[in-house]
PDB file of N, CA and C in Angstrom:
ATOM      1  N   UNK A 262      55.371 -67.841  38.659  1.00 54.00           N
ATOM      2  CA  UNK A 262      55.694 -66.587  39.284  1.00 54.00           C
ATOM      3  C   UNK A 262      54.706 -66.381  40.440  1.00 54.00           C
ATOM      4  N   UNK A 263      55.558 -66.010  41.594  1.00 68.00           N
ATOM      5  CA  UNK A 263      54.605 -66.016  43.013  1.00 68.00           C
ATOM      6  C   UNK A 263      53.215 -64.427  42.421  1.00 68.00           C
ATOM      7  N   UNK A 264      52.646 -64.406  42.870  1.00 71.00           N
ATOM      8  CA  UNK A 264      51.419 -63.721  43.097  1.00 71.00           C
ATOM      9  C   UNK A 264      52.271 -62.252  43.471  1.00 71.00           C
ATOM     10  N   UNK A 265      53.094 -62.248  44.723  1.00 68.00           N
ATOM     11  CA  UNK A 265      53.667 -61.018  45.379  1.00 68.00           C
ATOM     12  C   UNK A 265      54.695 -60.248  44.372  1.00 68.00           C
ATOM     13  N   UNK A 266      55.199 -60.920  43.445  1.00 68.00           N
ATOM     14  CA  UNK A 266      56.139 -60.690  42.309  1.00 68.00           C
ATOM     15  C   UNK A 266      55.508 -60.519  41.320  1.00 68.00           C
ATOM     16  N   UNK A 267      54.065 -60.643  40.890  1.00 77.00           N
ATOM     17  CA  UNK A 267      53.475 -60.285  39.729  1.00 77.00           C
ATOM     18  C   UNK A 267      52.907 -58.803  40.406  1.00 77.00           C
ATOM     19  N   UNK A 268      52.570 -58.426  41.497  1.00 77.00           N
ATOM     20  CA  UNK A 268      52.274 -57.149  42.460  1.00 77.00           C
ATOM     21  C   UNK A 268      53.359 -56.105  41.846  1.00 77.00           C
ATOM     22  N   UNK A 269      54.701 -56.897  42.626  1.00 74.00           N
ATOM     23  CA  UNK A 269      55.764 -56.093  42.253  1.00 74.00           C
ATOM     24  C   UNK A 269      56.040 -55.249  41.040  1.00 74.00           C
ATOM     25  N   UNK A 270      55.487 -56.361  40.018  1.00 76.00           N
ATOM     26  CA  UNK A 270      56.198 -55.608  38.777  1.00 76.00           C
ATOM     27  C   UNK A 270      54.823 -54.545  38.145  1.00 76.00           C
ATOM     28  N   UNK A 271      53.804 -55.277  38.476  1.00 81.00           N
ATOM     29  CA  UNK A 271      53.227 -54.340  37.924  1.00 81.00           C
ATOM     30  C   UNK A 271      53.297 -52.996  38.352  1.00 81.00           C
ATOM     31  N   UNK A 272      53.563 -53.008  40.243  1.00 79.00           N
ATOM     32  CA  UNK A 272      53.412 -51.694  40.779  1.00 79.00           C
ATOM     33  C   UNK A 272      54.892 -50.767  39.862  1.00 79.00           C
ATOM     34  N   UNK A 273      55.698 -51.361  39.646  1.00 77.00           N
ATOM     35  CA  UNK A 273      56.875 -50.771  38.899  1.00 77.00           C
ATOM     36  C   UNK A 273      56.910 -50.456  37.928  1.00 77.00           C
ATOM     37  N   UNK A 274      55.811 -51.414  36.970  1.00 80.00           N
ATOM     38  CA  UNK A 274      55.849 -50.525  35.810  1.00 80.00           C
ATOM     39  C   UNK A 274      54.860 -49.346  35.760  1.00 80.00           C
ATOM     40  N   UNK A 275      54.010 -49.370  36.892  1.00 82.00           N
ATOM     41  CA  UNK A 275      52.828 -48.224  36.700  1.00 82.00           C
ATOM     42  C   UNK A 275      53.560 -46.782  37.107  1.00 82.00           C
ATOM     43  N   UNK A 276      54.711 -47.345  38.069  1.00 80.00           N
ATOM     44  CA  UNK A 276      55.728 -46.271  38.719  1.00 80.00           C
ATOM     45  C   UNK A 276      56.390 -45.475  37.580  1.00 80.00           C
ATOM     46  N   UNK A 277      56.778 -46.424  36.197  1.00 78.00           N
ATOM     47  CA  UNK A 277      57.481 -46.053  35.552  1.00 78.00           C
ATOM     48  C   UNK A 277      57.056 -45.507  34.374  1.00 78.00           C
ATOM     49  N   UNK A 278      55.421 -45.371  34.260  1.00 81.00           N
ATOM     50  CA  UNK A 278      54.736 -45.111  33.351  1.00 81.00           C
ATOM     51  C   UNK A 278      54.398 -43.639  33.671  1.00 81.00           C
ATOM     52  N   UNK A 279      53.661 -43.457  35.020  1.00 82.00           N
ATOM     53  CA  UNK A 279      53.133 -43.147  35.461  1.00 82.00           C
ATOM     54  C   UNK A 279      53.673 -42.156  37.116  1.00 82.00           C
ATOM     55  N   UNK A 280      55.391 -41.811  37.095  1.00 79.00           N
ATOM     56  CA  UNK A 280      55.393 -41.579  38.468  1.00 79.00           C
ATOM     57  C   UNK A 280      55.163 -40.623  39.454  1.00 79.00           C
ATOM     58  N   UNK A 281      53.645 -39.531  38.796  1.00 84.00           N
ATOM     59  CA  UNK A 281      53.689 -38.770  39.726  1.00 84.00           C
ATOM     60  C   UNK A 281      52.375 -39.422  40.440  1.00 84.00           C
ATOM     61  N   UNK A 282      52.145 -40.446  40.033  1.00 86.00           N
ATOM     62  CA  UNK A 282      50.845 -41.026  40.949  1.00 86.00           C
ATOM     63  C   UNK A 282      51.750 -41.780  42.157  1.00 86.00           C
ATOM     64  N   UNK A 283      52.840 -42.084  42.462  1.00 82.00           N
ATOM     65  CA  UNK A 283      53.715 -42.017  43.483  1.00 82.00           C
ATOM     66  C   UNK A 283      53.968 -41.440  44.562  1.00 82.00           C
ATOM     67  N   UNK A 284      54.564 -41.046  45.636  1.00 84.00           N
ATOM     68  CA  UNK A 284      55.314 -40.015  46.274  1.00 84.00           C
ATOM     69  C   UNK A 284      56.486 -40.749  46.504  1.00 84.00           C
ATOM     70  N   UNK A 285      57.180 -40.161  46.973  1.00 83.00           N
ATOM     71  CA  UNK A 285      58.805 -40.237  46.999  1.00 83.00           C
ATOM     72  C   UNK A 285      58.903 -41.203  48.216  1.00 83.00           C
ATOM     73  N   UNK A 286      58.304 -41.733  48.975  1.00 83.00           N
ATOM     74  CA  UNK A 286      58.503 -42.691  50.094  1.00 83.00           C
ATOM     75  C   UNK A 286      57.742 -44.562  49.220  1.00 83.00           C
ATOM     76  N   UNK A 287      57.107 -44.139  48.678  1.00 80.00           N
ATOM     77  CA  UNK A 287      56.557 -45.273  47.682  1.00 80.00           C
ATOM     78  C   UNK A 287      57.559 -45.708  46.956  1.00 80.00           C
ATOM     79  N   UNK A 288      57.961 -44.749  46.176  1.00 78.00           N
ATOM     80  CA  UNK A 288      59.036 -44.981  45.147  1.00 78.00           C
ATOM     81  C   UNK A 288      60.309 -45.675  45.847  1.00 78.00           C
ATOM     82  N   UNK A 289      60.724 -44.904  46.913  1.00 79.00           N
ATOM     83  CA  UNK A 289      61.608 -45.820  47.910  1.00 79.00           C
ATOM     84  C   UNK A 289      61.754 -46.909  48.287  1.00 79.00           C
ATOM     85  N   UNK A 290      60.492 -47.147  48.613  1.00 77.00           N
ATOM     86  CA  UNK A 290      59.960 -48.551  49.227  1.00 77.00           C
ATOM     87  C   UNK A 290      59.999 -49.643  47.910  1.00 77.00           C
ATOM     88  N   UNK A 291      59.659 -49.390  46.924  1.00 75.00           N
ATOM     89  CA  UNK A 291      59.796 -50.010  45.770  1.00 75.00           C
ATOM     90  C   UNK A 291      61.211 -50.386  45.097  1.00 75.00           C
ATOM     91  N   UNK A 292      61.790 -49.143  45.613  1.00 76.00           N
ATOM     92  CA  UNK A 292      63.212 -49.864  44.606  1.00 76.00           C
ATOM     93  C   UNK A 292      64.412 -50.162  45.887  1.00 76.00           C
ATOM     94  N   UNK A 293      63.340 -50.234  47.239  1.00 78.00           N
ATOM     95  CA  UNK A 293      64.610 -51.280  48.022  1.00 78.00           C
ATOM     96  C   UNK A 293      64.157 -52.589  47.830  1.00 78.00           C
ATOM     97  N   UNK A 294      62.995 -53.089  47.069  1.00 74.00           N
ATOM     98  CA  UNK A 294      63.054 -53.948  47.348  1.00 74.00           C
ATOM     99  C   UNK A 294      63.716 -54.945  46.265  1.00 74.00           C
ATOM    100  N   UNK A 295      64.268 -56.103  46.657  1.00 72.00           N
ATOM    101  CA  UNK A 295      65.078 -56.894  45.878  1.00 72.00           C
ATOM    102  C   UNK A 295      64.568 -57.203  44.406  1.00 72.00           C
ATOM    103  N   UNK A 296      63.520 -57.726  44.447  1.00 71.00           N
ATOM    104  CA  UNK A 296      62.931 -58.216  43.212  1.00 71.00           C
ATOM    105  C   UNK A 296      62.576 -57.291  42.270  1.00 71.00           C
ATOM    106  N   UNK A 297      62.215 -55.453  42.686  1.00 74.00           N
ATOM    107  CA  UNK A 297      61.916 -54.710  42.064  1.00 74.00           C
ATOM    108  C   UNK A 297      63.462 -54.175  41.386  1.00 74.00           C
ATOM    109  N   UNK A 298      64.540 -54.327  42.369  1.00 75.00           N
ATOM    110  CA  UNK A 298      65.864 -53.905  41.742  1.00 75.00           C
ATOM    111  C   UNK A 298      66.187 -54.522  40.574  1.00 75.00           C
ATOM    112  N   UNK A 299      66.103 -55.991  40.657  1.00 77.00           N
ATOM    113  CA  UNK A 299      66.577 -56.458  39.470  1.00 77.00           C
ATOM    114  C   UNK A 299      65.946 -56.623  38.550  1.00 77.00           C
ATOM    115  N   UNK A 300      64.193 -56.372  38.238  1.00 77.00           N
ATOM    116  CA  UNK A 300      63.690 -56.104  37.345  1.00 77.00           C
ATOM    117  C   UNK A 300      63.620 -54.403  36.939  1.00 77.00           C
ATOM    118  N   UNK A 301      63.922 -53.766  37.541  1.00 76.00           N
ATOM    119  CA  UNK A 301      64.242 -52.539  37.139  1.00 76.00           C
ATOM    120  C   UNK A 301      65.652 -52.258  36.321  1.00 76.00           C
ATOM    121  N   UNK A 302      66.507 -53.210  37.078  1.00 79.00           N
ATOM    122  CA  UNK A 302      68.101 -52.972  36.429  1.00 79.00           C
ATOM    123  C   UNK A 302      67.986 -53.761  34.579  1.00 79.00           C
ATOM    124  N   UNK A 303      66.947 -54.908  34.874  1.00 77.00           N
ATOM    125  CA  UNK A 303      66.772 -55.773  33.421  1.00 77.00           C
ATOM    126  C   UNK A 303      65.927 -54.429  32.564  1.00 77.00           C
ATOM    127  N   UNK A 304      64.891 -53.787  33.073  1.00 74.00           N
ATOM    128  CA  UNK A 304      64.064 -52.779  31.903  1.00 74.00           C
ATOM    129  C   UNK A 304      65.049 -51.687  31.703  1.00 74.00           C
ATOM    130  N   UNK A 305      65.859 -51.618  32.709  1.00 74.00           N
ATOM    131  CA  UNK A 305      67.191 -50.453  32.225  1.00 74.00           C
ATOM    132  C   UNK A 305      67.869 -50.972  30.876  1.00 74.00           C
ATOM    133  N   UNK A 306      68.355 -52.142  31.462  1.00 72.00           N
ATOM    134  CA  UNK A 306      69.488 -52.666  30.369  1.00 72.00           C
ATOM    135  C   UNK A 306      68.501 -52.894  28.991  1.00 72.00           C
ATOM    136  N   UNK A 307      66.841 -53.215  29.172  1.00 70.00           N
ATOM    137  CA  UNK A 307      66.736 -53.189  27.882  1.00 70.00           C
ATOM    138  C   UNK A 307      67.035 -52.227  27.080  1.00 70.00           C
ATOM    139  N   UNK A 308      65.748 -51.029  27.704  1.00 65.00           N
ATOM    140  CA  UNK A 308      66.225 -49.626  27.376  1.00 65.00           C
ATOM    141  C   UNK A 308      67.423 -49.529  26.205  1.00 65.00           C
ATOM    142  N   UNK A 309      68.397 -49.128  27.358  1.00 68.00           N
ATOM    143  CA  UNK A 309      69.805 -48.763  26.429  1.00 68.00           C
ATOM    144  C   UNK A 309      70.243 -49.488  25.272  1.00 68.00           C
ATOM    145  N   UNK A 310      70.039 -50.962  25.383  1.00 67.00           N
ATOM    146  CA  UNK A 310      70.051 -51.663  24.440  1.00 67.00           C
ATOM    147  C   UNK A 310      69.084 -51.907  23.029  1.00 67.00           C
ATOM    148  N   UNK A 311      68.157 -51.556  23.287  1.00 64.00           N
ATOM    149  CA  UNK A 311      67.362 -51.054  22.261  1.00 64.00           C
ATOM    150  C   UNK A 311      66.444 -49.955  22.572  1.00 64.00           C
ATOM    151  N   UNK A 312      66.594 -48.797  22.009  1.00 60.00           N
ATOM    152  CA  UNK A 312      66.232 -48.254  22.425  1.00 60.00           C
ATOM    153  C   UNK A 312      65.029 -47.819  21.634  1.00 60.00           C
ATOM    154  N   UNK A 313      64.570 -47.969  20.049  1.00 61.00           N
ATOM    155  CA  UNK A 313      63.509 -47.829  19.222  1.00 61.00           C
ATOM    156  C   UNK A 313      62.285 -48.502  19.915  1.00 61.00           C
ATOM    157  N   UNK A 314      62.651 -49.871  20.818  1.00 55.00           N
ATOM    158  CA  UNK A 314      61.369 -50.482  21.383  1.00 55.00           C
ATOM    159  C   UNK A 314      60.990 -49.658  22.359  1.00 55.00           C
ATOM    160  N   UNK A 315      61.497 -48.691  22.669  1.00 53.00           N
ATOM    161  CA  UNK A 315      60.813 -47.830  24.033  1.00 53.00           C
ATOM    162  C   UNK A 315      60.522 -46.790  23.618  1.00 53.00           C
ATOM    163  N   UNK A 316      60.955 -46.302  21.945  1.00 61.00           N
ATOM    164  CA  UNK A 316      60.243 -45.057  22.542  1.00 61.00           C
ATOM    165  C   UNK A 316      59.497 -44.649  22.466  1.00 61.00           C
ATOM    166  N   UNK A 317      59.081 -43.204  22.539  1.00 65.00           N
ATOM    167  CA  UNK A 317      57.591 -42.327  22.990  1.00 65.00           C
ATOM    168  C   UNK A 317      56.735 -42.702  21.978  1.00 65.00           C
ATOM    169  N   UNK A 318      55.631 -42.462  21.944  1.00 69.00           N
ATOM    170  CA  UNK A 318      54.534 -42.457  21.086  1.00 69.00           C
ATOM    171  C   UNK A 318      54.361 -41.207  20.157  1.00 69.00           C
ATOM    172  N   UNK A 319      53.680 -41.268  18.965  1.00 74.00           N
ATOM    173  CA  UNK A 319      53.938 -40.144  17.672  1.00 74.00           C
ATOM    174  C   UNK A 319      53.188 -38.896  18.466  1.00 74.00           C
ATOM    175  N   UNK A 320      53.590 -37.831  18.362  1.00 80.00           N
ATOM    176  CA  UNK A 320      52.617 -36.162  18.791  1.00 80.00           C
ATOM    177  C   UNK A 320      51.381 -36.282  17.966  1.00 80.00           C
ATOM    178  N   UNK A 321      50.428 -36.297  18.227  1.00 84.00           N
ATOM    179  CA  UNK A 321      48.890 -36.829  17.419  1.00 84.00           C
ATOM    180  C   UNK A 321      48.673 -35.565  16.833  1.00 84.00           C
ATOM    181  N   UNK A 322      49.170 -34.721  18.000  1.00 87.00           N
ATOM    182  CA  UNK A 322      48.839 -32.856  17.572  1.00 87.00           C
ATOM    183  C   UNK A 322      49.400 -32.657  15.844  1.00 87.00           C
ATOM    184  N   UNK A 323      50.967 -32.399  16.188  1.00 88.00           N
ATOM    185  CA  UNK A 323      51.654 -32.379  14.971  1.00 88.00           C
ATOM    186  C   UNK A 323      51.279 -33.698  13.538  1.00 88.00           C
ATOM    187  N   UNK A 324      51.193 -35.192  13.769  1.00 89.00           N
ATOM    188  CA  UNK A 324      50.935 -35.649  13.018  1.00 89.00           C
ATOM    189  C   UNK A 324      49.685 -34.970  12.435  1.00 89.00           C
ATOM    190  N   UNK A 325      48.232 -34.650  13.280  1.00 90.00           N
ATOM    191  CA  UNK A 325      46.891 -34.439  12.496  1.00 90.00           C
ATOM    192  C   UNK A 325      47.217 -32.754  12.151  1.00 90.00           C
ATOM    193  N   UNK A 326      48.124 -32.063  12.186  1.00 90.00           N
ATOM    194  CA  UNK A 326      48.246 -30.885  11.763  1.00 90.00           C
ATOM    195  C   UNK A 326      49.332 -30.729   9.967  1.00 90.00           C
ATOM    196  N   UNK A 327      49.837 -31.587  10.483  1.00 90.00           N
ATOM    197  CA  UNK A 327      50.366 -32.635   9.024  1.00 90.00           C
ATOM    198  C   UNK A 327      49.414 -32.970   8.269  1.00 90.00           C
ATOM    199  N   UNK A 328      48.570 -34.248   8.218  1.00 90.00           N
ATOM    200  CA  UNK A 328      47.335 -34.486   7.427  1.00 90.00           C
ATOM    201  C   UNK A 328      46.630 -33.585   7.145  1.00 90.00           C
ATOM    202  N   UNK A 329      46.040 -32.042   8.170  1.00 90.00           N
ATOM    203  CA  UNK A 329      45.080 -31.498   8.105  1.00 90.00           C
ATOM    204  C   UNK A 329      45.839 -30.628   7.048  1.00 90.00           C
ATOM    205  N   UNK A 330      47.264 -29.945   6.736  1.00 91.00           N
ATOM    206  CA  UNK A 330      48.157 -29.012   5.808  1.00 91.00           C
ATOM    207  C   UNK A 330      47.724 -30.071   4.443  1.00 91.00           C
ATOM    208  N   UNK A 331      48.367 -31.474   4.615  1.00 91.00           N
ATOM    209  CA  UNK A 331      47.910 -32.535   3.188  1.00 91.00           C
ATOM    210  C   UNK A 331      47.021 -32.138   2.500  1.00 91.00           C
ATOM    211  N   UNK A 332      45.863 -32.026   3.427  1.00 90.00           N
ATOM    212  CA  UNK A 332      44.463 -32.249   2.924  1.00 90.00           C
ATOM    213  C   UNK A 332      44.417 -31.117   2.304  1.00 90.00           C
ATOM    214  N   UNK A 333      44.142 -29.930   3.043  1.00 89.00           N
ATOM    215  CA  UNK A 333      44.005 -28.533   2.236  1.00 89.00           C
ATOM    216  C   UNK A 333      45.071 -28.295   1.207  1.00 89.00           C
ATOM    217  N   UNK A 334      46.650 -28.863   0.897  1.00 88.00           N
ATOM    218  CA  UNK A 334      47.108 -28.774  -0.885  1.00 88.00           C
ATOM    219  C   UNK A 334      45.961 -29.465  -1.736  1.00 88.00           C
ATOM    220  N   UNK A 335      45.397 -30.829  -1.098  1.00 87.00           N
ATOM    221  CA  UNK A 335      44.675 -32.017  -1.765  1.00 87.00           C
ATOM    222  C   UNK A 335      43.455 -30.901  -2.416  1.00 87.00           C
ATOM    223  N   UNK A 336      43.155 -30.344  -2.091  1.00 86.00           N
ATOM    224  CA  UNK A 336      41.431 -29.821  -2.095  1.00 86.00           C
ATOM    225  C   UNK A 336      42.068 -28.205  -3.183  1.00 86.00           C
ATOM    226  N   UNK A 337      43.004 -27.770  -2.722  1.00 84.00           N
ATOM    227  CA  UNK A 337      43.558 -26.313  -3.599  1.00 84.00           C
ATOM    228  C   UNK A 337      44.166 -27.062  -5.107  1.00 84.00           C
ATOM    229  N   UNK A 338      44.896 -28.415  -5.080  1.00 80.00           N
ATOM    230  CA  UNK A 338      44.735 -28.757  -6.365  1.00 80.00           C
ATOM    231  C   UNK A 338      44.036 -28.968  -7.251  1.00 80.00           C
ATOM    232  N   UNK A 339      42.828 -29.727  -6.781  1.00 78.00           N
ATOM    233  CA  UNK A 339      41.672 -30.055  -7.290  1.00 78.00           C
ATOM    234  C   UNK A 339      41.063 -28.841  -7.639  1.00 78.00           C
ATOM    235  N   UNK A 340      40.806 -27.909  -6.945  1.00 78.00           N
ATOM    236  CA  UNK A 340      39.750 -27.025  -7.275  1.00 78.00           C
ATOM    237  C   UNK A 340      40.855 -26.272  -8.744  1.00 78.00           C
ATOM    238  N   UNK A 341      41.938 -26.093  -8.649  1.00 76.00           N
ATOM    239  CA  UNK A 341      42.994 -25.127  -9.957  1.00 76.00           C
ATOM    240  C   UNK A 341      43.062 -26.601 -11.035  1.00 76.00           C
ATOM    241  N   UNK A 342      42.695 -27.924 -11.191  1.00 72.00           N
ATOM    242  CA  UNK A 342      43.045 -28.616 -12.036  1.00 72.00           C
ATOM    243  C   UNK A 342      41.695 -29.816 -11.707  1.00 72.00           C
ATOM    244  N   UNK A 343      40.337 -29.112 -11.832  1.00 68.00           N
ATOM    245  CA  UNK A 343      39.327 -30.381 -11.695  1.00 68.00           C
ATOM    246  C   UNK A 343      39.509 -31.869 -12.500  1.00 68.00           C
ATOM    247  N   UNK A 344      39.502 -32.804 -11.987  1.00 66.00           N
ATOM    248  CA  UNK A 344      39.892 -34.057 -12.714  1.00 66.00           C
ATOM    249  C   UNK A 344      38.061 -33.960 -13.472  1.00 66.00           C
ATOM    250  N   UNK A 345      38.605 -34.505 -14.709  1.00 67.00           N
ATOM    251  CA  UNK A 345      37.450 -34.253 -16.101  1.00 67.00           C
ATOM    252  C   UNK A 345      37.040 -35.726 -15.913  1.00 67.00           C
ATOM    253  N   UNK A 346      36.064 -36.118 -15.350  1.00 67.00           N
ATOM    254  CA  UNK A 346      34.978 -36.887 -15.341  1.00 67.00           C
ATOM    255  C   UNK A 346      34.103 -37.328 -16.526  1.00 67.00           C
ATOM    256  N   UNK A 347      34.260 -38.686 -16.902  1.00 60.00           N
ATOM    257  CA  UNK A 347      33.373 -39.160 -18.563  1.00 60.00           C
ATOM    258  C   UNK A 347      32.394 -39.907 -17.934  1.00 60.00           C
ATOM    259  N   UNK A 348      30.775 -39.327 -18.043  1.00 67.00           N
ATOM    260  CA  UNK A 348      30.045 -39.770 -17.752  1.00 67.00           C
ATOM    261  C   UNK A 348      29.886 -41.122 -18.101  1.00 67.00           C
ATOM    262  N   UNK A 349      29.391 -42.234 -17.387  1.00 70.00           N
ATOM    263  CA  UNK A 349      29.286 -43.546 -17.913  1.00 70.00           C
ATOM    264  C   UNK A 349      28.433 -43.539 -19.080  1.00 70.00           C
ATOM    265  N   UNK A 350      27.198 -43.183 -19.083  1.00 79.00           N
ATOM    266  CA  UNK A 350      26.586 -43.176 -20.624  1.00 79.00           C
ATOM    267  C   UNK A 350      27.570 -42.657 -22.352  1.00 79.00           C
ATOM    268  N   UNK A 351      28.183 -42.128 -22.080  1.00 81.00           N
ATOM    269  CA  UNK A 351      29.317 -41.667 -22.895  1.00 81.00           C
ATOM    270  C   UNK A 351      30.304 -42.871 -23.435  1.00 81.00           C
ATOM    271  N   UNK A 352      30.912 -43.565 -22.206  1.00 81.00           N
ATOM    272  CA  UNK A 352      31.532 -44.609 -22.702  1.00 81.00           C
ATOM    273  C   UNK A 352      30.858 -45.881 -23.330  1.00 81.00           C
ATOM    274  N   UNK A 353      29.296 -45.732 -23.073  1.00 85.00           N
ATOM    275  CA  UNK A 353      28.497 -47.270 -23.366  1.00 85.00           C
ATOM    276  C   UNK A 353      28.003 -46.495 -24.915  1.00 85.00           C
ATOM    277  N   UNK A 354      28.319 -45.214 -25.365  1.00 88.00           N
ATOM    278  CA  UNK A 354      27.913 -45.016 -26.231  1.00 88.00           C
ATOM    279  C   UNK A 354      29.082 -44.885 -27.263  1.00 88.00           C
ATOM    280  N   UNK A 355      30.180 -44.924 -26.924  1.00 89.00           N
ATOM    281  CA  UNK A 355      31.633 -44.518 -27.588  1.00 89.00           C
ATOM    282  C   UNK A 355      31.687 -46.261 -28.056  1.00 89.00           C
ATOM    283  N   UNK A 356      31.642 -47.040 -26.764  1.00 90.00           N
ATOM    284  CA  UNK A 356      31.770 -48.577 -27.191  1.00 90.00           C
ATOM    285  C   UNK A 356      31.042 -48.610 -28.270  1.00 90.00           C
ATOM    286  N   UNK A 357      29.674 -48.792 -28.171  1.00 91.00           N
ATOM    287  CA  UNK A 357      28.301 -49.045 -29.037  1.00 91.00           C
ATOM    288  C   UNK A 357      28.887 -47.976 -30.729  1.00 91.00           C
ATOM    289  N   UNK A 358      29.676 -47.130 -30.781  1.00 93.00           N
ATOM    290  CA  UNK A 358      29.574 -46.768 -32.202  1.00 93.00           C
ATOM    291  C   UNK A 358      30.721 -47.429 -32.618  1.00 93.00           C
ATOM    292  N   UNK A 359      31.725 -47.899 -31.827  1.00 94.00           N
ATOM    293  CA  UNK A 359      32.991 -48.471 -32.154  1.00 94.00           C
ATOM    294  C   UNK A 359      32.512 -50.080 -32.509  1.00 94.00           C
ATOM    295  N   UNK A 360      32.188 -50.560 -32.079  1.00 94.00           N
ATOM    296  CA  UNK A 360      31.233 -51.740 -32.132  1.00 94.00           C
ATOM    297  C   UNK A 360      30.460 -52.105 -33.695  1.00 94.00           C
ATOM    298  N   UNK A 361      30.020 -51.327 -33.533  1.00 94.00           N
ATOM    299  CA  UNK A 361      28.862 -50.419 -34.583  1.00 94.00           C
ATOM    300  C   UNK A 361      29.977 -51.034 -36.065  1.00 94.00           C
ATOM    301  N   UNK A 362      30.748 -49.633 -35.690  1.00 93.00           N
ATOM    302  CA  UNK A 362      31.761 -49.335 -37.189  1.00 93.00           C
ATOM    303  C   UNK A 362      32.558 -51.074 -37.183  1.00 93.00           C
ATOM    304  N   UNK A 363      32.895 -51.737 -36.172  1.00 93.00           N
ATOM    305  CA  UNK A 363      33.827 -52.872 -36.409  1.00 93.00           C
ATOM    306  C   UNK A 363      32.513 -53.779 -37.664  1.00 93.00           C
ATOM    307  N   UNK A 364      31.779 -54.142 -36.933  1.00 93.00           N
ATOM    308  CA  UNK A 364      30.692 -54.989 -37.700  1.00 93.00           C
ATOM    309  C   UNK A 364      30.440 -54.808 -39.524  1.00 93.00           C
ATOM    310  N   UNK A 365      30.455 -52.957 -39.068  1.00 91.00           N
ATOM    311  CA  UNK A 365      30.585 -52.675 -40.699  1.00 91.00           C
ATOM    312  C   UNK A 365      31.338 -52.580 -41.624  1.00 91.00           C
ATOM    313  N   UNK A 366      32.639 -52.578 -41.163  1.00 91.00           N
ATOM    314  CA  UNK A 366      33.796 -53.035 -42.020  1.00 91.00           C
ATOM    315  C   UNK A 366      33.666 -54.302 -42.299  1.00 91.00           C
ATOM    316  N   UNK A 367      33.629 -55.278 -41.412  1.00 89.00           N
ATOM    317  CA  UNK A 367      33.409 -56.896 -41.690  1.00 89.00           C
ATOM    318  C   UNK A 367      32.432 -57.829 -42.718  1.00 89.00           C
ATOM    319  N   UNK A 368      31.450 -56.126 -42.597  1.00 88.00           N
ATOM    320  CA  UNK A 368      30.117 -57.070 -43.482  1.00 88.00           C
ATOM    321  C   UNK A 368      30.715 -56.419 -44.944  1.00 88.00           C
ATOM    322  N   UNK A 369      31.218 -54.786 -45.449  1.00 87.00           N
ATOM    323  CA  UNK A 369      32.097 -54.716 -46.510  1.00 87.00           C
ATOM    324  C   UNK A 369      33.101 -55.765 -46.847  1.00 87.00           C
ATOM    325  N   UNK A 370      33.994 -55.932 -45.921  1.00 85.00           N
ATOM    326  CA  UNK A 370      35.345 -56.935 -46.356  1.00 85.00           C
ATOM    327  C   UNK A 370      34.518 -58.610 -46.978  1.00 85.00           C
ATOM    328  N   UNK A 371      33.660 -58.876 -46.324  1.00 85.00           N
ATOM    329  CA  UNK A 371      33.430 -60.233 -46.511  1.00 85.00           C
ATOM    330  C   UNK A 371      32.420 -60.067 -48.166  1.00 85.00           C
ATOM    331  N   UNK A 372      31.694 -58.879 -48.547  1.00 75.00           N
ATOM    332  CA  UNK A 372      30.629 -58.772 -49.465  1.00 75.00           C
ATOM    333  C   UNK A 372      31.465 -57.835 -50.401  1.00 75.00           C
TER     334      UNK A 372
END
């Protein structure tokens, strides 16, 4: 691809990203020209043809106003239903009597 045609497209897609960094005699000048037409007519036809690959990007506003509503049910549940926490010493001591009692059945059953 010539150098003047990699110019082209980029200036077209920045046009198309971007077109009030343009004025209306730029924009002109751009889509008389040949090479910009028919890569403009190909990003058209993608477009229409699929159109999920183009579109907009998620509202960050509304999504983090979403998460931020999540979060505060997350935190109002917790505080009306605290999850009951078993200290680890508790379970090394629940093992240790269960433990305990297995051994002493074994030394009854066998004596």
């Amino acid at each position: 691809m010539k150098r003047e045609e990699t110019k082209d497209i980029q200036l077209l897609l920045d046009a198309m990203e971007e077109p009030d960094r343009f004025d209306n005699e730029a924009l002109d000048r751009m889509m008389t020209g040949e090479g910009t037409k028919e890569i403009f007519s190909l990003l058209s036809d993608i477009e229409t043809i699929n159109p999920d690959a183009c579109r907009n990007t998620p509202d960050v506003e509304s999504e983090w106003s979403n998460f931020a509503r999540w979060t505060r049910m997350q935190r109002r549940c917790e505080r009306k239903h605290p999850s009951r926490k078993v200290p680890e010493n508790s379970i090394f001591i629940i093992a240790s009597i269960v433990i305990l009692l297995s051994v002493f059945m074994l030394v009854l059953l066998i004596f």
